[in-house]
CSV table of C-alpha atoms in Angstrom, one decimal:
chain,number,residue,atom,x,y,z
W,1,MET,CA,-38.6,-76.5,82.0
W,2,ARG,CA,-42.2,-77.4,81.0
W,3,ALA,CA,-43.2,-80.9,79.9
W,4,THR,CA,-46.2,-82.4,78.1
W,5,PHE,CA,-46.8,-86.1,77.5
W,6,ASP,CA,-47.5,-88.0,74.3
W,7,HIS,CA,-49.0,-91.3,75.0
W,8,ARG,CA,-50.6,-91.9,71.6
W,9,ASN,CA,-48.3,-94.9,70.7
W,10,LEU,CA,-48.9,-96.6,74.1
W,11,ILE,CA,-52.7,-96.0,73.8
W,12,ALA,CA,-52.7,-97.6,70.3
W,13,LEU,CA,-50.6,-100.5,71.4
W,14,GLY,CA,-52.9,-100.9,74.5
W,15,ALA,CA,-55.9,-100.8,72.3
W,16,LEU,CA,-54.5,-103.5,70.1
W,17,ALA,CA,-53.8,-105.8,73.0
W,18,PHE,CA,-57.2,-105.2,74.6
W,19,GLY,CA,-58.9,-105.8,71.2
W,20,LEU,CA,-56.9,-109.2,70.8
W,21,VAL,CA,-57.9,-110.3,74.3
W,22,LEU,CA,-61.5,-109.3,73.8
W,23,SER,CA,-61.6,-111.1,70.4
W,24,GLY,CA,-60.0,-114.2,71.9
W,25,LEU,CA,-62.5,-114.4,74.8
W,26,ALA,CA,-65.5,-113.8,72.4
W,27,THR,CA,-64.4,-116.5,70.0
W,28,LEU,CA,-62.8,-118.8,72.5
W,29,ASN,CA,-59.5,-118.6,70.5
W,30,SER,CA,-56.6,-118.8,72.7
W,31,ALA,CA,-54.3,-117.9,69.9
W,32,LEU,CA,-55.6,-114.3,69.8
W,33,ILE,CA,-55.1,-114.0,73.6
W,34,VAL,CA,-51.5,-115.2,73.1
W,35,LEU,CA,-51.0,-112.6,70.4
W,36,ALA,CA,-51.9,-109.9,73.0
W,37,ILE,CA,-48.8,-110.8,75.1
W,38,PRO,CA,-46.1,-109.0,73.1
W,39,PRO,CA,-47.9,-105.7,73.0
W,40,VAL,CA,-48.4,-105.9,76.8
W,41,ILE,CA,-44.6,-106.6,77.1
W,42,PHE,CA,-43.7,-103.6,74.9
W,43,ILE,CA,-46.0,-101.4,77.0
W,44,GLY,CA,-44.5,-102.5,80.3
W,45,ALA,CA,-40.9,-102.1,78.9
W,46,ALA,CA,-41.7,-98.6,77.8
W,47,LEU,CA,-43.2,-97.6,81.1
W,48,LEU,CA,-40.3,-99.0,83.0
W,49,ASP,CA,-37.7,-97.5,80.7
W,50,MET,CA,-39.0,-93.9,80.8
W,51,PRO,CA,-37.3,-91.9,83.5
W,52,GLU,CA,-39.7,-90.2,85.9
W,53,VAL,CA,-37.6,-87.0,86.1
W,54,VAL,CA,-35.7,-85.7,82.9
W,55,GLN,CA,-33.2,-83.0,83.7
W,56,LEU,CA,-32.0,-81.1,80.5
W,57,GLN,CA,-30.1,-77.8,80.4
W,58,ALA,CA,-29.9,-75.6,77.3
W,59,THR,CA,-27.2,-73.0,76.5
W,60,ARG,CA,-27.5,-70.6,73.5
W,61,THR,CA,-24.5,-68.9,71.8
W,62,LEU,CA,-25.0,-66.1,69.3
W,63,SER,CA,-22.1,-64.8,67.0
W,64,THR,CA,-23.5,-61.3,67.5
W,65,GLU,CA,-26.5,-59.7,69.3
W,66,ARG,CA,-26.5,-56.7,67.0
W,67,ALA,CA,-26.4,-56.8,63.2
W,68,SER,CA,-27.6,-55.0,60.0
W,69,PRO,CA,-30.2,-56.2,57.7
W,70,GLY,CA,-29.0,-59.1,55.5
W,71,ALA,CA,-25.9,-59.8,57.8
W,72,THR,CA,-25.5,-63.5,58.7
W,73,ILE,CA,-25.6,-64.6,62.3
W,74,ASN,CA,-24.4,-67.9,63.6
W,75,VAL,CA,-26.5,-69.6,66.3
W,76,SER,CA,-25.6,-72.6,68.3
W,77,VAL,CA,-27.6,-74.4,71.0
W,78,THR,CA,-26.2,-77.0,73.4
W,79,VAL,CA,-28.4,-79.4,75.3
W,80,THR,CA,-26.9,-81.2,78.2
W,81,ASN,CA,-28.3,-84.2,80.2
W,82,ASP,CA,-28.1,-83.4,83.9
W,83,GLY,CA,-30.0,-86.4,84.9
W,84,THR,CA,-28.8,-89.8,86.1
W,85,ARG,CA,-30.2,-91.9,83.2
W,86,THR,CA,-29.4,-92.3,79.5
W,87,VAL,CA,-32.2,-90.9,77.3
W,88,PRO,CA,-32.8,-90.6,73.6
W,89,VAL,CA,-33.5,-86.9,72.8
W,90,ALA,CA,-34.6,-85.2,69.7
W,91,ILE,CA,-34.2,-81.4,69.8
W,92,LYS,CA,-35.6,-78.6,67.7
W,93,ASP,CA,-34.9,-74.9,68.0
W,94,VAL,CA,-37.8,-72.7,66.8
W,95,LEU,CA,-36.8,-69.6,64.9
W,96,PRO,CA,-38.6,-66.3,65.8
W,97,ALA,CA,-40.7,-64.8,62.9
W,98,GLY,CA,-38.5,-62.6,60.8
W,99,LEU,CA,-35.4,-64.7,60.8
W,100,GLU,CA,-34.5,-66.8,57.7
W,101,LEU,CA,-32.5,-69.9,57.9
W,102,ILE,CA,-29.7,-69.9,55.3
W,103,ALA,CA,-27.3,-72.7,56.4
W,104,GLY,CA,-27.3,-75.6,58.8
W,105,HIS,CA,-30.2,-77.3,60.6
W,106,PRO,CA,-31.9,-76.2,63.9
W,107,THR,CA,-32.6,-79.9,64.7
W,108,GLY,CA,-30.7,-82.8,66.2
W,109,ILE,CA,-31.1,-86.3,67.5
W,110,ALA,CA,-28.8,-88.0,70.1
W,111,LEU,CA,-28.6,-90.6,72.8
W,112,LEU,CA,-27.5,-88.6,75.8
W,113,THR,CA,-25.8,-90.4,78.6
W,114,PRO,CA,-25.6,-88.6,82.0
W,115,GLY,CA,-23.5,-85.4,81.6
W,116,SER,CA,-23.2,-85.6,77.9
W,117,SER,CA,-24.4,-82.9,75.4
W,118,VAL,CA,-25.6,-82.4,71.9
W,119,THR,CA,-25.2,-79.2,69.9
W,120,VAL,CA,-27.1,-77.8,66.8
W,121,ALA,CA,-25.6,-75.0,64.9
W,122,TYR,CA,-27.1,-73.1,61.9
W,123,THR,CA,-26.8,-69.6,60.3
W,124,VAL,CA,-29.6,-67.1,60.0
W,125,ARG,CA,-30.3,-63.6,58.6
W,126,GLY,CA,-33.2,-61.4,59.3
W,127,ALA,CA,-35.2,-58.1,58.7
W,128,ARG,CA,-35.1,-55.1,60.8
W,129,GLY,CA,-36.3,-55.5,64.3
W,130,PHE,CA,-35.9,-57.4,67.7
W,131,HIS,CA,-35.9,-61.2,67.5
W,132,HIS,CA,-36.4,-63.1,70.7
W,133,PHE,CA,-35.5,-66.8,71.3
W,134,SER,CA,-37.3,-68.3,74.2
W,135,SER,CA,-36.8,-72.1,74.4
W,136,VAL,CA,-35.8,-75.3,72.7
W,137,GLN,CA,-38.2,-78.1,72.1
W,138,ALA,CA,-36.9,-81.5,73.1
W,139,VAL,CA,-38.6,-84.8,72.8
W,140,VAL,CA,-37.5,-87.5,75.2
W,141,SER,CA,-38.7,-91.1,74.8
W,142,ASP,CA,-37.9,-94.6,75.9
W,143,HIS,CA,-35.6,-96.8,73.8
W,144,LEU,CA,-38.5,-98.2,71.9
W,145,GLY,CA,-39.9,-94.8,71.1
W,146,LEU,CA,-43.4,-95.6,72.5
W,147,ASN,CA,-43.7,-93.3,75.4
W,148,ARG,CA,-42.7,-89.7,74.6
W,149,ARG,CA,-42.4,-86.6,76.7
W,150,ARG,CA,-42.2,-83.1,75.1
W,151,ILE,CA,-40.1,-80.6,77.0
W,152,GLU,CA,-39.5,-77.0,76.5
W,153,VAL,CA,-36.0,-76.1,77.8
W,154,ALA,CA,-35.3,-72.5,78.4
W,155,ALA,CA,-32.7,-71.0,76.2
W,156,PRO,CA,-33.2,-67.3,76.0
W,157,GLY,CA,-31.5,-65.0,73.5
W,158,LYS,CA,-32.2,-61.9,71.5
W,159,ILE,CA,-30.9,-60.4,68.2
W,160,LEU,CA,-31.3,-56.8,67.4
W,161,ILE,CA,-31.2,-55.9,63.7
W,162,VAL,CA,-30.9,-52.2,63.3
W,163,PRO,CA,-31.6,-50.3,60.0
W,164,GLU,CA,-28.7,-49.5,57.9
W,165,VAL,CA,-27.3,-46.0,58.6
W,166,VAL,CA,-26.7,-43.9,55.4
W,167,ARG,CA,-24.3,-41.0,56.3
W,168,LEU,CA,-25.4,-37.5,55.4
W,169,THR,CA,-23.5,-34.3,55.1
W,170,ARG,CA,-24.7,-31.0,56.6
W,171,LEU,CA,-28.5,-30.5,56.3
W,172,GLY,CA,-29.9,-27.2,55.1
W,173,ILE,CA,-32.4,-26.6,57.9
W,174,ARG,CA,-33.2,-23.2,59.5
W,175,PRO,CA,-35.4,-23.5,62.6
W,176,ARG,CA,-37.0,-20.3,63.9
W,177,ARG,CA,-35.3,-20.8,67.3
W,178,THR,CA,-32.0,-22.4,68.3
W,179,ARG,CA,-30.5,-23.2,71.6
W,180,ILE,CA,-27.7,-21.4,73.3
W,181,TYR,CA,-24.9,-24.0,72.5
W,182,SER,CA,-22.6,-23.7,69.5
W,183,GLY,CA,-23.5,-26.1,66.7
W,184,THR,CA,-23.8,-26.2,62.9
W,185,ILE,CA,-27.3,-24.6,62.3
W,186,PRO,CA,-27.7,-21.0,61.3
W,187,ALA,CA,-29.2,-19.1,64.3
W,188,ARG,CA,-30.6,-16.0,62.4
W,189,GLN,CA,-28.4,-13.8,64.7
W,190,GLY,CA,-25.1,-11.9,64.1
W,191,GLY,CA,-21.9,-12.9,65.8
W,192,ALA,CA,-19.1,-15.2,65.3
W,193,GLY,CA,-19.6,-17.6,62.5
W,194,VAL,CA,-18.8,-18.4,58.8
W,195,GLU,CA,-21.6,-17.1,56.6
W,196,PHE,CA,-21.9,-13.4,56.0
W,197,PHE,CA,-24.9,-11.9,57.9
W,198,GLY,CA,-24.6,-8.1,57.7
W,199,VAL,CA,-22.6,-5.0,58.5
W,200,ARG,CA,-22.6,-3.0,61.7
W,201,GLU,CA,-20.7,-0.3,63.3
W,202,TYR,CA,-17.3,-1.2,64.9
W,203,GLN,CA,-17.3,-2.1,68.6
W,204,ALA,CA,-14.3,-2.2,70.9
W,205,GLY,CA,-12.8,-5.7,70.7
W,206,ASP,CA,-13.9,-6.6,67.2
W,207,PRO,CA,-11.1,-8.4,65.2
W,208,VAL,CA,-9.3,-6.0,62.8
W,209,ARG,CA,-9.9,-8.6,60.0
W,210,TRP,CA,-13.7,-8.0,60.3
W,211,ILE,CA,-13.3,-4.4,59.1
W,212,ASN,CA,-15.3,-3.7,55.9
W,213,ASN,CA,-13.1,-1.2,54.1
W,214,ARG,CA,-15.7,-0.4,51.4
W,215,ALA,CA,-18.5,0.4,53.9
W,216,SER,CA,-16.1,2.4,56.1
W,217,ALA,CA,-15.0,4.5,53.1
W,218,ARG,CA,-18.5,5.6,52.4
W,219,PHE,CA,-18.9,7.0,56.0
W,220,PRO,CA,-15.7,9.0,57.0
W,221,GLY,CA,-15.1,9.1,60.6
W,222,SER,CA,-16.7,5.6,61.3
W,223,LEU,CA,-15.6,2.1,61.0
W,224,TYR,CA,-17.8,-0.7,60.0
W,225,VAL,CA,-17.3,-4.5,60.4
W,226,ASN,CA,-18.7,-7.4,58.7
W,227,GLU,CA,-21.0,-9.6,60.9
W,228,PHE,CA,-21.4,-13.3,60.6
W,229,GLU,CA,-24.4,-15.7,61.4
W,230,GLN,CA,-24.0,-17.5,64.6
W,231,GLU,CA,-24.3,-21.3,64.3
W,232,ARG,CA,-26.0,-23.2,67.2
W,233,VAL,CA,-27.7,-26.5,68.0
W,234,ALA,CA,-31.3,-26.7,67.7
W,235,ASP,CA,-34.4,-28.8,68.8
W,236,ILE,CA,-35.5,-31.0,66.1
W,237,GLY,CA,-38.4,-33.5,66.0
W,238,ILE,CA,-38.6,-36.3,63.4
W,239,ILE,CA,-42.1,-37.6,62.7
W,240,LEU,CA,-42.3,-40.9,60.9
W,241,ASP,CA,-45.6,-41.7,59.2
W,242,ALA,CA,-46.4,-45.3,60.0
W,243,ARG,CA,-50.1,-45.3,58.9
W,244,ARG,CA,-50.7,-48.4,56.7
W,245,GLY,CA,-52.6,-46.3,54.2
W,246,SER,CA,-49.2,-44.5,53.5
W,247,ASP,CA,-47.4,-47.6,52.7
W,248,VAL,CA,-46.9,-49.1,49.3
W,249,GLN,CA,-45.8,-52.7,48.7
W,250,GLY,CA,-43.1,-53.3,46.1
W,251,ASN,CA,-41.4,-56.3,44.6
W,252,ARG,CA,-38.8,-56.7,47.4
W,253,HIS,CA,-39.3,-53.8,49.8
W,254,THR,CA,-42.1,-51.7,51.0
W,255,LEU,CA,-42.1,-47.9,50.8
W,256,PHE,CA,-42.1,-47.8,54.5
W,257,GLU,CA,-38.7,-49.3,54.7
W,258,TYR,CA,-37.2,-46.4,52.8
W,259,SER,CA,-39.1,-44.0,55.2
W,260,VAL,CA,-37.3,-45.8,58.1
W,261,GLN,CA,-33.9,-45.5,56.3
W,262,ALA,CA,-34.5,-41.9,55.8
W,263,ALA,CA,-35.4,-41.4,59.5
W,264,VAL,CA,-32.4,-43.3,60.7
W,265,ALA,CA,-30.0,-41.2,58.4
W,266,LEU,CA,-31.4,-37.9,59.5
W,267,ALA,CA,-31.4,-38.8,63.2
W,268,ASP,CA,-27.7,-40.0,62.9
W,269,ALA,CA,-26.6,-36.8,61.2
W,270,LEU,CA,-28.6,-34.3,63.3
W,271,ILE,CA,-27.5,-36.0,66.6
W,272,GLY,CA,-24.0,-36.2,65.4
W,273,GLN,CA,-24.0,-32.4,64.9
W,274,GLY,CA,-25.0,-32.0,68.6
W,275,ASN,CA,-28.6,-31.2,68.1
W,276,ARG,CA,-31.4,-32.2,70.5
W,277,VAL,CA,-33.5,-34.8,68.6
W,278,GLY,CA,-36.8,-36.5,69.4
W,279,LEU,CA,-38.6,-39.2,67.4
W,280,LEU,CA,-42.4,-39.7,66.9
W,281,ILE,CA,-43.7,-42.7,65.2
W,282,TYR,CA,-47.3,-42.2,64.2
W,283,GLY,CA,-49.4,-45.1,63.0
W,284,HIS,CA,-51.2,-47.7,65.0
W,285,ALA,CA,-50.0,-45.9,68.1
W,286,ILE,CA,-48.0,-42.8,69.2
W,287,GLU,CA,-44.6,-44.0,69.9
W,288,TRP,CA,-42.5,-41.2,71.4
W,289,THR,CA,-38.7,-41.1,72.0
W,290,PHE,CA,-38.1,-38.1,74.3
W,291,PRO,CA,-35.6,-35.6,72.9
W,292,GLY,CA,-32.0,-35.9,73.9
W,293,TYR,CA,-28.3,-35.6,72.8
W,294,GLY,CA,-25.3,-37.8,72.1
W,295,LYS,CA,-24.7,-41.5,71.7
W,296,ILE,CA,-27.3,-42.6,74.2
W,297,GLN,CA,-30.1,-40.8,72.3
W,298,ARG,CA,-28.9,-42.1,69.0
W,299,GLU,CA,-29.1,-45.7,70.4
W,300,LYS,CA,-32.6,-45.0,71.7
W,301,VAL,CA,-33.7,-43.7,68.3
W,302,LEU,CA,-32.1,-46.6,66.4
W,303,ARG,CA,-33.9,-49.1,68.6
W,304,ALA,CA,-37.2,-47.4,68.2
W,305,LEU,CA,-36.9,-47.4,64.5
W,306,ALA,CA,-35.7,-51.0,64.4
W,307,GLN,CA,-39.1,-51.9,65.9
W,308,ALA,CA,-41.2,-49.6,63.8
W,309,ARG,CA,-44.2,-51.2,62.2
W,310,THR,CA,-47.1,-49.9,60.1
W,311,GLY,CA,-50.6,-50.1,61.5
W,312,ASP,CA,-54.1,-48.5,61.5
W,313,ARG,CA,-56.1,-46.7,64.1
W,314,ALA,CA,-59.2,-44.7,63.5
W,315,ALA,CA,-58.1,-42.1,66.0
W,316,LEU,CA,-54.8,-41.6,64.2
W,317,ALA,CA,-56.0,-41.8,60.6
W,318,SER,CA,-55.1,-38.1,60.0
W,319,LEU,CA,-51.9,-36.0,60.6
W,320,ALA,CA,-54.2,-33.5,62.3
W,321,ASP,CA,-54.0,-35.7,65.3
W,322,ILE,CA,-50.3,-35.5,65.8
W,323,PRO,CA,-49.6,-34.1,69.3
W,324,THR,CA,-47.3,-31.2,68.2
W,325,ARG,CA,-47.2,-30.0,71.8
W,326,LEU,CA,-44.6,-32.6,72.4
W,327,PHE,CA,-42.1,-30.5,70.4
W,328,PRO,CA,-40.8,-27.2,71.7
W,329,ALA,CA,-42.3,-24.1,70.2
W,330,ARG,CA,-40.7,-22.6,67.1
W,331,SER,CA,-38.5,-25.7,66.7
W,332,GLN,CA,-37.8,-27.7,63.6
W,333,ILE,CA,-40.1,-30.5,62.6
W,334,ILE,CA,-39.0,-33.1,59.9
W,335,LEU,CA,-42.0,-35.1,58.6
W,336,ILE,CA,-41.1,-38.3,56.7
W,337,SER,CA,-44.3,-39.3,54.9
W,338,PRO,CA,-45.4,-40.3,51.3
W,339,LEU,CA,-48.4,-38.0,52.0
W,340,GLN,CA,-52.0,-38.8,51.6
W,341,PRO,CA,-54.5,-36.5,49.8
W,342,GLY,CA,-55.7,-35.0,53.1
W,343,ASP,CA,-52.4,-34.3,54.6
W,344,ALA,CA,-51.7,-30.8,53.4
W,345,MET,CA,-53.9,-28.9,55.9
W,346,PRO,CA,-52.4,-30.5,59.1
W,347,ILE,CA,-48.9,-29.6,57.8
W,348,LEU,CA,-49.9,-26.0,57.2
W,349,HIS,CA,-51.3,-25.9,60.6
W,350,MET,CA,-47.9,-26.9,62.0
W,351,ARG,CA,-46.2,-24.1,60.2
W,352,ALA,CA,-49.0,-21.6,61.3
W,353,HIS,CA,-48.2,-22.7,64.9
W,354,GLY,CA,-44.6,-21.4,64.5
W,355,TYR,CA,-42.8,-24.6,63.6
W,356,GLU,CA,-40.4,-24.8,60.7
W,357,VAL,CA,-41.4,-27.8,58.7
W,358,LEU,CA,-39.4,-29.9,56.4
W,359,VAL,CA,-41.2,-32.7,54.5
W,360,ILE,CA,-39.2,-35.7,53.2
W,361,SER,CA,-41.7,-37.5,51.0
W,362,PRO,CA,-40.7,-40.8,49.3
W,363,ASP,CA,-42.6,-40.8,46.0
W,364,PRO,CA,-45.3,-43.4,46.1
W,365,VAL,CA,-46.3,-42.8,42.5
W,366,ALA,CA,-42.9,-43.6,41.1
W,367,PHE,CA,-42.4,-46.5,43.5
W,368,GLU,CA,-45.7,-48.1,42.5
W,369,ALA,CA,-45.1,-47.4,38.7
W,370,ASN,CA,-42.0,-49.6,38.9
W,371,VAL,CA,-44.1,-52.3,40.3
W,372,PHE,CA,-47.1,-52.2,37.7
W,373,GLY,CA,-45.0,-51.1,34.6
W,374,PRO,CA,-46.5,-49.6,31.4
W,375,ARG,CA,-50.0,-51.2,31.8
W,376,ALA,CA,-50.6,-48.5,34.6
W,377,ALA,CA,-49.5,-45.5,32.5
W,378,LEU,CA,-52.8,-43.7,32.6
W,379,ALA,CA,-53.3,-44.3,36.3
W,380,VAL,CA,-49.7,-43.2,37.0
W,381,ARG,CA,-50.3,-39.8,35.1
W,382,ILE,CA,-53.5,-39.1,37.1
W,383,ALA,CA,-51.8,-39.9,40.5
W,384,ARG,CA,-48.8,-37.8,39.5
W,385,ILE,CA,-51.0,-34.8,38.8
W,386,GLU,CA,-52.7,-35.2,42.1
W,387,ARG,CA,-49.4,-35.4,43.9
W,388,GLN,CA,-47.9,-32.4,42.2
W,389,ALA,CA,-51.1,-30.4,43.2
W,390,LEU,CA,-50.6,-31.5,46.9
W,391,LEU,CA,-46.8,-30.6,46.8
W,392,GLN,CA,-47.5,-27.3,45.1
W,393,ARG,CA,-49.9,-26.3,47.9
W,394,LEU,CA,-47.2,-26.9,50.4
W,395,TYR,CA,-44.5,-25.0,48.4
W,396,LEU,CA,-46.8,-21.9,48.1
W,397,ALA,CA,-47.2,-22.0,51.9
W,398,GLY,CA,-43.4,-22.0,52.5
W,399,VAL,CA,-43.1,-25.6,53.5
W,400,ARG,CA,-39.8,-27.1,52.2
W,401,VAL,CA,-40.5,-30.4,50.5
W,402,VAL,CA,-38.1,-33.1,49.3
W,403,ASP,CA,-39.9,-35.1,46.6
W,404,TRP,CA,-37.7,-38.2,46.9
W,405,ASN,CA,-37.7,-40.9,44.3
W,406,VAL,CA,-36.3,-43.8,46.4
W,407,GLU,CA,-34.2,-45.0,43.4
W,408,THR,CA,-32.2,-41.9,44.1
W,409,PRO,CA,-29.9,-41.8,47.1
W,410,LEU,CA,-31.3,-39.6,49.9
W,411,ALA,CA,-28.1,-37.6,50.2
W,412,GLN,CA,-28.5,-36.6,46.6
W,413,ALA,CA,-32.1,-35.6,46.9
W,414,LEU,CA,-31.3,-33.5,50.0
W,415,ALA,CA,-28.4,-31.8,48.1
W,416,ARG,CA,-30.8,-30.7,45.4
W,417,MET,CA,-33.0,-29.1,48.1
W,418,GLN,CA,-30.1,-27.1,49.4
W,419,ARG,CA,-29.1,-25.6,46.1
């Protein structure tokens, strides 16, 4: 508990009393000296009434410590007087940046007798991220309100607002290398599976239902069986472009928020299918979530994306500085980026180094066109031509690109890619 003193009222009253006495002495007017007596009495009463030690205890209660964007959260703070004297107290709970007050009041005034409490309750909602409460501000004064002491009473608390998770179905990715465990991603190898892969000669132990009668009839004396493509789990790295230059400000949201939503949806789907997934947030810093499996990894990724922010750093201005060595060789990389004019070459370098690259690109041209309307029609046409030239260069190099208009659900955009 940290305290600071506010003696401005006492100083003003003392200055008034001193001025009256000085004026009375200078003019030999006893009436002015007599007028100085009430302020002096008030000052003495205030000094005697103020307790030397103020003992306050604060307790914070949250309806939930984890919520989705836009969800309401009830907050209550109880301040208790643990001292031995009655004190007037005005309390104020300071909201962290990013939380919006929608009901109630985070302030209160009470005359606290020893052992009594005062509670303030209110409702907030907030944007994606961690929101930390630290303390409650309390102003304790004498009964005249002349001598004040500002106290910060510790009342810690935190709220994690995670991005909304959009459920996706099976994703059509085909990394060049998979792991040994069974999963849902085509492994480019024959064996037990669902999708037809090829025909081979019959081997002892092959199921009879695999026999390909048509192929066997063409080669008397031999039996041939159908072979299916194995499905396994894979190493997948998700790269979120958090460079400020890639972001576009809209009427209500930024384009970066849609990129975060896409990263959350992809990570949730891929981890749920048993894959080993890592996350790299690339912007003002390199924020790396080491690859892993299961629910714990999903929680790590969600927490990292909840705190993702855009930023600038000269050393990270280009995608060419992405440390691809963090990802296993020949693994799948999913880049979520609106794409800047110079981003094509770094992406082609990733593919040349053996990575299978999928680009999820929220369309900044369509997003910004909705903001400016018809008055920017010519600029939109020029920007659209430049973007199509960039995407065409990636298509011709074998990079799979999802040109995503954010007004369309991500699942629908991915479904078009798989057709």
